[in-house]
Amino acid sequence: MQSHRFEVGQNIELLAGFLTPRDALGHYTVVRLLPNDAPDREYRIKNDRDGHERVVRESQMRLGALAVLGKSVPLAD
């Protein structure tokens, strides 16, 4: 079984996709790893700006700017 690529508390960016609303794009924090057996793992993420939570697939995410620097803190507006 393949493991999740991202960890709880990590900063990520939600990527543009066909079904992703434009206003949903931005910086998020991973709040939960969701169990599934599919190759494209699922996560619950929380928007750093407005606190909105959503479920996304791993293919819709990439490391956020602060995560690349090795930090896990929300971005300031």
PDB file of C-alpha atoms in Angstrom:
ATOM      1  CA  MET A   1       0.000   0.000   0.000  1.00  0.00           C
ATOM      2  CA  GLN A   2       1.380   3.381  -1.034  1.00  0.00           C
ATOM      3  CA  SER A   3       1.754   6.006   1.678  1.00  0.00           C
ATOM      4  CA  HIS A   4       0.630   9.644   1.609  1.00  0.00           C
ATOM      5  CA  ARG A   5       3.140  12.104   0.148  1.00  0.00           C
ATOM      6  CA  PHE A   6       2.120  15.009   2.407  1.00  0.00           C
ATOM      7  CA  GLU A   7       1.865  15.141   6.218  1.00  0.00           C
ATOM      8  CA  VAL A   8      -0.566  16.710   8.685  1.00  0.00           C
ATOM      9  CA  GLY A   9       0.445  20.319   9.386  1.00  0.00           C
ATOM     10  CA  GLN A  10       2.256  20.759   6.086  1.00  0.00           C
ATOM     11  CA  ASN A  11       1.612  23.872   3.978  1.00  0.00           C
ATOM     12  CA  ILE A  12       0.442  23.170   0.430  1.00  0.00           C
ATOM     13  CA  GLU A  13      -0.997  25.003  -2.560  1.00  0.00           C
ATOM     14  CA  LEU A  14      -4.214  23.892  -4.229  1.00  0.00           C
ATOM     15  CA  LEU A  15      -3.618  23.700  -7.980  1.00  0.00           C
ATOM     16  CA  ALA A  16      -5.937  24.810 -10.765  1.00  0.00           C
ATOM     17  CA  GLY A  17      -7.938  21.997 -12.298  1.00  0.00           C
ATOM     18  CA  PHE A  18     -10.960  21.431 -14.498  1.00  0.00           C
ATOM     19  CA  LEU A  19     -13.338  21.067 -11.538  1.00  0.00           C
ATOM     20  CA  THR A  20     -11.528  23.338  -9.062  1.00  0.00           C
ATOM     21  CA  PRO A  21     -13.321  26.660  -8.510  1.00  0.00           C
ATOM     22  CA  ARG A  22     -11.072  29.631  -9.195  1.00  0.00           C
ATOM     23  CA  ASP A  23     -11.731  31.161  -5.762  1.00  0.00           C
ATOM     24  CA  ALA A  24     -10.631  27.906  -4.065  1.00  0.00           C
ATOM     25  CA  LEU A  25      -7.027  28.208  -5.266  1.00  0.00           C
ATOM     26  CA  GLY A  26      -4.433  29.257  -2.740  1.00  0.00           C
ATOM     27  CA  HIS A  27      -2.527  28.192   0.354  1.00  0.00           C
ATOM     28  CA  TYR A  28      -3.826  25.487   2.676  1.00  0.00           C
ATOM     29  CA  THR A  29      -2.661  23.377   5.604  1.00  0.00           C
ATOM     30  CA  VAL A  30      -3.122  19.596   5.647  1.00  0.00           C
ATOM     31  CA  VAL A  31      -5.385  18.739   8.601  1.00  0.00           C
ATOM     32  CA  ARG A  32      -6.053  15.030   7.976  1.00  0.00           C
ATOM     33  CA  LEU A  33      -4.866  12.104   5.849  1.00  0.00           C
ATOM     34  CA  LEU A  34      -7.890  10.231   4.527  1.00  0.00           C
ATOM     35  CA  PRO A  35      -7.815   6.447   4.146  1.00  0.00           C
ATOM     36  CA  ASN A  36      -8.258   5.011   0.670  1.00  0.00           C
ATOM     37  CA  ASP A  37      -6.631   2.377  -1.523  1.00  0.00           C
ATOM     38  CA  ALA A  38      -6.531   4.477  -4.687  1.00  0.00           C
ATOM     39  CA  PRO A  39      -3.148   5.579  -6.062  1.00  0.00           C
ATOM     40  CA  ASP A  40      -4.251   9.245  -5.851  1.00  0.00           C
ATOM     41  CA  ARG A  41      -4.432   9.713  -2.055  1.00  0.00           C
ATOM     42  CA  GLU A  42      -6.978  12.042  -0.443  1.00  0.00           C
ATOM     43  CA  TYR A  43      -6.501  14.746   2.190  1.00  0.00           C
ATOM     44  CA  ARG A  44      -8.607  17.156   4.225  1.00  0.00           C
ATOM     45  CA  ILE A  45      -7.101  20.631   3.928  1.00  0.00           C
ATOM     46  CA  LYS A  46      -7.902  23.981   5.547  1.00  0.00           C
ATOM     47  CA  ASN A  47      -7.586  27.354   3.802  1.00  0.00           C
ATOM     48  CA  ASP A  48      -5.028  29.545   5.575  1.00  0.00           C
ATOM     49  CA  ARG A  49      -6.977  32.714   4.784  1.00  0.00           C
ATOM     50  CA  ASP A  50     -10.636  31.939   5.518  1.00  0.00           C
ATOM     51  CA  GLY A  51     -10.552  28.593   7.364  1.00  0.00           C
ATOM     52  CA  HIS A  52     -12.690  26.770   4.760  1.00  0.00           C
ATOM     53  CA  GLU A  53     -11.986  23.027   4.676  1.00  0.00           C
ATOM     54  CA  ARG A  54     -12.219  20.732   1.671  1.00  0.00           C
ATOM     55  CA  VAL A  55     -11.232  17.235   0.555  1.00  0.00           C
ATOM     56  CA  VAL A  56      -8.740  17.041  -2.312  1.00  0.00           C
ATOM     57  CA  ARG A  57      -6.639  14.466  -4.084  1.00  0.00           C
ATOM     58  CA  GLU A  58      -2.858  14.404  -3.991  1.00  0.00           C
ATOM     59  CA  SER A  59      -2.692  15.262  -7.697  1.00  0.00           C
ATOM     60  CA  GLN A  60      -4.403  18.598  -6.938  1.00  0.00           C
ATOM     61  CA  MET A  61      -1.685  19.684  -4.490  1.00  0.00           C
ATOM     62  CA  ARG A  62       1.937  20.799  -4.395  1.00  0.00           C
ATOM     63  CA  LEU A  63       4.188  21.955  -1.574  1.00  0.00           C
ATOM     64  CA  GLY A  64       3.495  25.524  -0.527  1.00  0.00           C
ATOM     65  CA  ALA A  65       6.154  28.245  -0.429  1.00  0.00           C
ATOM     66  CA  LEU A  66       6.817  27.861   3.304  1.00  0.00           C
ATOM     67  CA  ALA A  67       6.854  24.075   3.180  1.00  0.00           C
ATOM     68  CA  VAL A  68       9.646  24.233   0.611  1.00  0.00           C
ATOM     69  CA  LEU A  69      11.626  26.314   3.115  1.00  0.00           C
ATOM     70  CA  GLY A  70      11.026  23.659   5.774  1.00  0.00           C
ATOM     71  CA  LYS A  71       8.500  25.679   7.765  1.00  0.00           C
ATOM     72  CA  SER A  72       4.920  24.776   8.629  1.00  0.00           C
ATOM     73  CA  VAL A  73       3.232  28.071   9.475  1.00  0.00           C
ATOM     74  CA  PRO A  74       0.306  29.770   7.763  1.00  0.00           C
ATOM     75  CA  LEU A  75       1.074  32.515   5.273  1.00  0.00           C
ATOM     76  CA  ALA A  76       0.153  36.066   6.257  1.00  0.00           C
ATOM     77  CA  ASP A  77      -2.114  38.072   3.947  1.00  0.00           C
TER      78      ASP A  77
END
